[in-house]
mmCIF file of C-alpha atoms in Angstrom:
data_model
loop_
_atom_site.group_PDB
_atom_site.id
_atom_site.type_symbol
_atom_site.label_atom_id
_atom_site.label_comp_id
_atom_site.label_asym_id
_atom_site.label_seq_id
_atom_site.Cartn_x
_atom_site.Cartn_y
_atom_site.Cartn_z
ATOM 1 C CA UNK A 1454 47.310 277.257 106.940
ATOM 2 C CA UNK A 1455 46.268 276.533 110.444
ATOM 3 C CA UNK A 1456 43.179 277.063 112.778
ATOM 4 C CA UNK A 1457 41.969 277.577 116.425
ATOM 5 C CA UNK A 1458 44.776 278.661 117.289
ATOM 6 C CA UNK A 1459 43.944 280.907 120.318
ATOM 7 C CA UNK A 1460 45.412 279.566 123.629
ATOM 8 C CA UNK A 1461 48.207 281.508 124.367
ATOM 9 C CA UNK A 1462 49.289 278.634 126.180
ATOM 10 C CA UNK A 1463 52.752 276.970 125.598
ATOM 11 C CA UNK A 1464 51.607 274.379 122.456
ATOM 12 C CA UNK A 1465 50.765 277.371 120.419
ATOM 13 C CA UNK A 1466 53.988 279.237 121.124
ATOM 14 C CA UNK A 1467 55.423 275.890 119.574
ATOM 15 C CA UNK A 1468 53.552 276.055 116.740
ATOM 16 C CA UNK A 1469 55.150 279.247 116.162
ATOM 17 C CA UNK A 1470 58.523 278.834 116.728
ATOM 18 C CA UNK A 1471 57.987 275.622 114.363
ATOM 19 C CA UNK A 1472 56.525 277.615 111.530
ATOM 20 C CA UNK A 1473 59.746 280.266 111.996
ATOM 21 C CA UNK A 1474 61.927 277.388 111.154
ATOM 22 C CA UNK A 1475 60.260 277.022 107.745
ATOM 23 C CA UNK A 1476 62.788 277.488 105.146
ATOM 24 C CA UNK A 1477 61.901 278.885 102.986
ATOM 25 C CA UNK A 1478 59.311 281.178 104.687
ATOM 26 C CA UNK A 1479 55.859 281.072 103.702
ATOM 27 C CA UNK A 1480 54.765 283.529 100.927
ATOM 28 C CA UNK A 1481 51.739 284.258 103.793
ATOM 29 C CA UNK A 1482 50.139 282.828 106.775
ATOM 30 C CA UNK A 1483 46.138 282.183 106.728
ATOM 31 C CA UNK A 1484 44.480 281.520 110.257
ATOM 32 C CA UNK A 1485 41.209 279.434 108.914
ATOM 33 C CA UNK A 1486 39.071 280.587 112.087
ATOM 34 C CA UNK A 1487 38.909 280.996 115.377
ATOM 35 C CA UNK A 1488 42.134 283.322 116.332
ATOM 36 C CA UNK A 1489 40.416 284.511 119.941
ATOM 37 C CA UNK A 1490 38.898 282.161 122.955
ATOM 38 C CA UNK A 1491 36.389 282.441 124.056
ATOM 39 C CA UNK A 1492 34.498 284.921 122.282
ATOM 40 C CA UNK A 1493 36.664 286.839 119.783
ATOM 41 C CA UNK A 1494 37.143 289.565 121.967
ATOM 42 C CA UNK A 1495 39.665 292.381 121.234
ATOM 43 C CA UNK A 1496 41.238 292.287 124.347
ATOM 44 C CA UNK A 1497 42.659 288.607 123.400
ATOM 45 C CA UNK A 1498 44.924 289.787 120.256
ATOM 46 C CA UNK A 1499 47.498 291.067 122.509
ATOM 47 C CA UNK A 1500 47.992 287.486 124.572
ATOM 48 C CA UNK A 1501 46.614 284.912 121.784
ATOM 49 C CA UNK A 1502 47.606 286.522 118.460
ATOM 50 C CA UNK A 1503 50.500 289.918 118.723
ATOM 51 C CA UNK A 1504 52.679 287.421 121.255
ATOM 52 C CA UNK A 1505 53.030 284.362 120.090
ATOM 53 C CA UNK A 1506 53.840 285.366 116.340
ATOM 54 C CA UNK A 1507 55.936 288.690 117.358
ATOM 55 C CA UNK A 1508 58.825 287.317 115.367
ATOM 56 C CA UNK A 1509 56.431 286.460 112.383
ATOM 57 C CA UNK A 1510 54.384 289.062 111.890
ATOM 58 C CA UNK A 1511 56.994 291.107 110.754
ATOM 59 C CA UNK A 1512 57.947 288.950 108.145
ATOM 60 C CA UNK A 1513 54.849 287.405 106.602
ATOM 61 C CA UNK A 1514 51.796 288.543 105.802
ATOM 62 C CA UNK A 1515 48.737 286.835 107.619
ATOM 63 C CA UNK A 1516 45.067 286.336 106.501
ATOM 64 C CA UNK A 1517 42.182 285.465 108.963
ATOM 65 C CA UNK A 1518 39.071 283.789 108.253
ATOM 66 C CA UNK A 1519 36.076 284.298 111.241
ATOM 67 C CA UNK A 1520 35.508 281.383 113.021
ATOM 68 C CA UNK A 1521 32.484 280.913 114.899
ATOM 69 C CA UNK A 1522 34.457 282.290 118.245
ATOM 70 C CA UNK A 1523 35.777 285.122 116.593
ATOM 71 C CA UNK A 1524 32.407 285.537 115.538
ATOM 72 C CA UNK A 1525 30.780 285.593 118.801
ATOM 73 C CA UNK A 1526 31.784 289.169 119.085
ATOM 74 C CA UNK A 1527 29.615 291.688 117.183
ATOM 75 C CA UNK A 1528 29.897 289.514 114.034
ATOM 76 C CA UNK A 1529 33.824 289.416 114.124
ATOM 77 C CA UNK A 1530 34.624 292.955 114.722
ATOM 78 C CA UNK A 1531 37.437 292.268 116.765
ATOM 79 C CA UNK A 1532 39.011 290.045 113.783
ATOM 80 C CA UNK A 1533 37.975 292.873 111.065
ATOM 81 C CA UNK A 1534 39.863 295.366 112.740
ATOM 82 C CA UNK A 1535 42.963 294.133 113.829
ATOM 83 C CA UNK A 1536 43.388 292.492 110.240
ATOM 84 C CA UNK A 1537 43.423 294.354 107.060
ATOM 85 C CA UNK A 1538 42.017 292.047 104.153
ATOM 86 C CA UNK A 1539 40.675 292.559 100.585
ATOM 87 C CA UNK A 1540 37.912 294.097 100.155
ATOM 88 C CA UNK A 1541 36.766 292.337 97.371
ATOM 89 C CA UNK A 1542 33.539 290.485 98.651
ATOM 90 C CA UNK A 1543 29.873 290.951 97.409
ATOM 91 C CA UNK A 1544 28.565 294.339 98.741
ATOM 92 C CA UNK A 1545 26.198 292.604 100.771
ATOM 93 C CA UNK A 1546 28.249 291.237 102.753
ATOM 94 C CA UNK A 1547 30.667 293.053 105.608
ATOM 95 C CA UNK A 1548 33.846 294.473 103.829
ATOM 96 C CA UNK A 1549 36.556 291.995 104.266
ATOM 97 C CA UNK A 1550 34.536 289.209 106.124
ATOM 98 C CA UNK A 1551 34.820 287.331 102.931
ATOM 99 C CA UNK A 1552 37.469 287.715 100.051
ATOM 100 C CA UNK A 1553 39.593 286.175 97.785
ATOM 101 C CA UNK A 1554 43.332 286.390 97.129
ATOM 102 C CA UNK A 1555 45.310 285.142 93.700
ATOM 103 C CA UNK A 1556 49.087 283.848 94.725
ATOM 104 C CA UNK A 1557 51.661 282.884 91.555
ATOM 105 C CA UNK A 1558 48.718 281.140 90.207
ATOM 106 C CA UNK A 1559 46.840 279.759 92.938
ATOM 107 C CA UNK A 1560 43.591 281.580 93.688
ATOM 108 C CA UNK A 1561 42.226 281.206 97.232
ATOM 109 C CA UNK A 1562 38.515 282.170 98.693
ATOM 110 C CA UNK A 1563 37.767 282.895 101.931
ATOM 111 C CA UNK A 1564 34.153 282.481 103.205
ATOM 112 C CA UNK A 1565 32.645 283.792 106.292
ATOM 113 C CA UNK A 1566 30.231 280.464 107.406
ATOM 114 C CA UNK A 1567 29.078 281.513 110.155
ATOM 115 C CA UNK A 1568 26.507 283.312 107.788
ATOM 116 C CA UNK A 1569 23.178 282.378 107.516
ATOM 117 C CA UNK A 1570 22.019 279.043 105.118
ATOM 118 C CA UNK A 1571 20.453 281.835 102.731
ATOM 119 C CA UNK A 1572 23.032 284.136 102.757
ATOM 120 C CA UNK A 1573 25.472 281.827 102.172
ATOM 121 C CA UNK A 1574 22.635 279.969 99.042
ATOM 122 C CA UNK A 1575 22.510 283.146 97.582
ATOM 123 C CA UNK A 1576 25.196 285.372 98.025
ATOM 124 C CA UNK A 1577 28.325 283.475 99.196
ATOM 125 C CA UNK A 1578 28.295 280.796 96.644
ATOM 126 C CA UNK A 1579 26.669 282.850 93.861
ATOM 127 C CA UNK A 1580 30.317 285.269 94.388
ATOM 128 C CA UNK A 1581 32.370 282.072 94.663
ATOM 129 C CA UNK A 1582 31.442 280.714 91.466
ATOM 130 C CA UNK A 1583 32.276 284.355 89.718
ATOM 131 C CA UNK A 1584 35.587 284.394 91.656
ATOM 132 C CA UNK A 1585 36.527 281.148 90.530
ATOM 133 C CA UNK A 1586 36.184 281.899 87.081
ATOM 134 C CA UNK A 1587 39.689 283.622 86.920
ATOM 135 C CA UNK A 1588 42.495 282.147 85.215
ATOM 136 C CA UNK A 1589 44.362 280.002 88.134
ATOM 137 C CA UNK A 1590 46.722 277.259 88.230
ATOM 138 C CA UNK A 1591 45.132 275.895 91.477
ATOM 139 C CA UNK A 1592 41.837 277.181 93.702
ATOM 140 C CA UNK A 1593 41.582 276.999 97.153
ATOM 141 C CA UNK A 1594 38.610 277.926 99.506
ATOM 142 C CA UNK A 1595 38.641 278.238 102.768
ATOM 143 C CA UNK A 1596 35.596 277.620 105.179
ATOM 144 C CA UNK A 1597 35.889 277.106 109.136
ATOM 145 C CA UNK A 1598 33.585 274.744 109.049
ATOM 146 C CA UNK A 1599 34.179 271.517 107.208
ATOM 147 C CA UNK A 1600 31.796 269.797 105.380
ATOM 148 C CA UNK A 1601 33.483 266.396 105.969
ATOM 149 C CA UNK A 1602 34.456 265.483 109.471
ATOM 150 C CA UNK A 1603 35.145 262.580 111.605
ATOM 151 C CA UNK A 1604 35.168 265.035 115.075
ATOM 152 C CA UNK A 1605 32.318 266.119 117.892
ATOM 153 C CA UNK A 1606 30.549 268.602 115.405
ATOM 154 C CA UNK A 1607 30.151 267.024 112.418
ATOM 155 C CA UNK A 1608 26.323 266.653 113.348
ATOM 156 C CA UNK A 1609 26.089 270.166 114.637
ATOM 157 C CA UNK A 1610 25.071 273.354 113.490
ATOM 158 C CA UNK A 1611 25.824 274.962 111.419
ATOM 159 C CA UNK A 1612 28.106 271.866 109.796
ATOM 160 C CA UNK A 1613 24.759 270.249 108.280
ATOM 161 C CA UNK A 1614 24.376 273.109 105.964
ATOM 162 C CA UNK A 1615 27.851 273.526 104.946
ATOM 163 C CA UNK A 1616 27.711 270.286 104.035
ATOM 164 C CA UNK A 1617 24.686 270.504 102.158
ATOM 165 C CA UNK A 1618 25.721 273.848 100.336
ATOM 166 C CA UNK A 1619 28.934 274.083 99.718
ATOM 167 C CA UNK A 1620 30.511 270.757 97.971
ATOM 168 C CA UNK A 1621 28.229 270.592 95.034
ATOM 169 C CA UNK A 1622 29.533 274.426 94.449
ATOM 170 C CA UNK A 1623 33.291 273.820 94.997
ATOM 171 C CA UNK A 1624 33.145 270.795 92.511
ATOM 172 C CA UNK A 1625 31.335 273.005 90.138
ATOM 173 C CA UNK A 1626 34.053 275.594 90.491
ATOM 174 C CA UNK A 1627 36.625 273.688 89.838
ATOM 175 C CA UNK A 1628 38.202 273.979 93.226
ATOM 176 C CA UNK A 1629 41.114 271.488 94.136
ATOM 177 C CA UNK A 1630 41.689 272.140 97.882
ATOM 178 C CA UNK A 1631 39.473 273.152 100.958
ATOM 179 C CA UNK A 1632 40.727 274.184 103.967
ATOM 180 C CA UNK A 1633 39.234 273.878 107.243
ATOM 181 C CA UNK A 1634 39.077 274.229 110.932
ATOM 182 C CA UNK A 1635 36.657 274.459 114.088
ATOM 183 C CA UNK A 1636 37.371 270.306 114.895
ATOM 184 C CA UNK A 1637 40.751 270.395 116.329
ATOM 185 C CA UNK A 1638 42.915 268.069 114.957
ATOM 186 C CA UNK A 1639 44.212 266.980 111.648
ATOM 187 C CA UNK A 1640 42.070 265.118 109.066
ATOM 188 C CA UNK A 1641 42.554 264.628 105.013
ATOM 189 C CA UNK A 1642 40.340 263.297 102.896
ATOM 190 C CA UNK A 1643 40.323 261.147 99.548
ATOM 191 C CA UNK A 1644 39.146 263.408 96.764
ATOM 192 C CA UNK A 1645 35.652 264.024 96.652
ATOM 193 C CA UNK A 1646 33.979 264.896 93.300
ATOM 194 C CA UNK A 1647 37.410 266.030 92.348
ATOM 195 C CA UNK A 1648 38.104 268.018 95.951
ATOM 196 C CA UNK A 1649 40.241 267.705 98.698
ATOM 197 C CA UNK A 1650 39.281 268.572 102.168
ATOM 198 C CA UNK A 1651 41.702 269.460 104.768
ATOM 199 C CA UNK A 1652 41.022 269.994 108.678
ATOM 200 C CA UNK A 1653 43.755 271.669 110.191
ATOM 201 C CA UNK A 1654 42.476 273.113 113.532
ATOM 202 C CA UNK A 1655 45.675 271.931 115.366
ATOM 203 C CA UNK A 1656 46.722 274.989 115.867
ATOM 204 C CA UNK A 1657 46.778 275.506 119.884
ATOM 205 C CA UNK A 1658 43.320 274.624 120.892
ATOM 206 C CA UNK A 1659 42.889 271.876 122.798
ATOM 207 C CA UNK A 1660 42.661 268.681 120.571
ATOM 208 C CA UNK A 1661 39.352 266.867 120.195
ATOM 209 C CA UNK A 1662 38.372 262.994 120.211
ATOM 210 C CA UNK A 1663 37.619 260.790 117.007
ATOM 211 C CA UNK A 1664 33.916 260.507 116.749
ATOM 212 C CA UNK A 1665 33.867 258.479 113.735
ATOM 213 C CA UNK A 1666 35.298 256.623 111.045
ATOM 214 C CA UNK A 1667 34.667 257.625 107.402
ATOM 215 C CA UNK A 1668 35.223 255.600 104.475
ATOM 216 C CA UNK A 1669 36.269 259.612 102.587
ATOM 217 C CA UNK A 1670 38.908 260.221 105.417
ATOM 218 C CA UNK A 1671 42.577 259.458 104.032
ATOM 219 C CA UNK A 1672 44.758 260.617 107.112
ATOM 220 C CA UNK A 1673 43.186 261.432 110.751
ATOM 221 C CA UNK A 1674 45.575 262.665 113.636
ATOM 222 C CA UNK A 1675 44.609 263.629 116.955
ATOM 223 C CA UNK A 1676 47.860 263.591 118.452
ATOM 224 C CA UNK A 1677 49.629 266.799 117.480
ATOM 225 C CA UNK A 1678 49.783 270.091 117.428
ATOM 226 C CA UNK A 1679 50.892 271.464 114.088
ATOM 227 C CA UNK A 1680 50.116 273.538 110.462
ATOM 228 C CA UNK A 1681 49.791 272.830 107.155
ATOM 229 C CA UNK A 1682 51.601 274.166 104.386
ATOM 230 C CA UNK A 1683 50.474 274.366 100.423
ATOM 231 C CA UNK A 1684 53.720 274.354 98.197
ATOM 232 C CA UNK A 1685 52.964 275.033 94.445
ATOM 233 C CA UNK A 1686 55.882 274.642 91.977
ATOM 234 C CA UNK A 1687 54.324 275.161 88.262
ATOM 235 C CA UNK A 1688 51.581 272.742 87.692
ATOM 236 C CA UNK A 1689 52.335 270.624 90.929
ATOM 237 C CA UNK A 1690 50.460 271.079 94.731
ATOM 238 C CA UNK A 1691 52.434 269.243 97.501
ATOM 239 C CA UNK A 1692 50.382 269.268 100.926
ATOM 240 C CA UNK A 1693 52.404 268.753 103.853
ATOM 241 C CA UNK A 1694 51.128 268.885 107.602
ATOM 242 C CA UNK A 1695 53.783 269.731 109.588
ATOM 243 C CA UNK A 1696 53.581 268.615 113.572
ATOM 244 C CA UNK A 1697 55.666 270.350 116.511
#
């Protein structure tokens, strides 16, 4: 997992070449938001997405989750295109702008936040809470904005709101693990109400200052560029952030 990626600039070229030295590969590749700078505009794939991961894509499957960049253009278009994703989400919502994917057990939703506060009340989490309900080992959501931050926008729109909505609904669900960009840097925190919330928006972006500091944050890094991968072996979940 890793997000903001969209420089084409040399740090996200490293990125790259570091994930191609994974061994073994990753089983798939999800992009938590904000692939395209400035606006999500389709004339950025080519120079921020097809080049840097030539030698991946290939390979390894990648998911994308709309940031609020990516968003900027006619509700993610761009993004919706160039990927194809499951189109499993509520029929309310745009086909693939929200969807969910079951791995060897681990079951992982992808929101669109970048929705509005009453879309997201009554559609989004109504659909994550039937989703979750599958048989799964581990489950995973993804949102690009994090409830729980220590950056520049934890006070800003639309972070309030995810923060209001969306933990009381993945600690209902049972969810273990939420993954995050939109702040770039790396931040972990201690469980909350039984979930653990990752920020990895590290991905290329240019990396943002400490704002705060939180008694829920267990690891903060500002310093790197880098990914993080989600090994499951049976019954066990080992997060690793990996730095370039």
């Amino acid at each position: 997992f890793m997000g903001d990626t969209g420089s084409g600039e040399p740090r996200q070229y490293d990125v790259a070449a570091r994930l191609a030295t994974e061994d073994p590969p990753p089983d798939a590749i999800t992009v938590v938001g904000d692939l395209i700078y400035p606006h999500g505009e389709d004339a950025g794939y080519d120079p921020q997405f097809f080049a840097p991961y030539r030698s991946l894509l290939s390979a390894i499957p990648f998911y994308g989750a709309l940031g609020n960049h990516d968003y900027e253009t006619s509700s993610g278009a761009p993004l919706l295109a160039v990927f194809t994703l499951p189109r499993n989400c509520p029929s309310t919502l745009a086909p693939e702008s929200a969807y969910w994917v079951e791995r060897a057990g681990v079951l992982t939703i992808v929101h669109n936040t970048n929705l509005p506060a009453a879309t997201l009340r009554d559609v989004a989490l109504p659909w994550h809470a039937t989703v979750a309900r599958q048989s799964a080992v581990f489950r995973l959501a993804v949102l690009h904005h994090p409830p729980f931050s220590s950056g520049p926008n934890a006070k800003d729109p639309p972070t309030p709101t995810i923060k209001a909505l969306f933990p009381p609904a993945l600690s209902a669900s049972g969810t273990d693990l939420a993954l995050s960009g939109h702040e770039h840097f790396y931040e972990r925190t201690r469980p909350i109400d039984g979930v653990v919330y990752v920020i990895t928006g590290n991905g290329g972006m240019n990396l943002y200052p400490r704002e705060s500091v939180n008694d829920f944050t267990a690891v903060f890094d500002n310093t790197v560029y880098g990914y993080t991968v989600v090994q499951v072996q049976g019954r066990q979940l080992t997060l690793r952030h990996t730095a370039t």
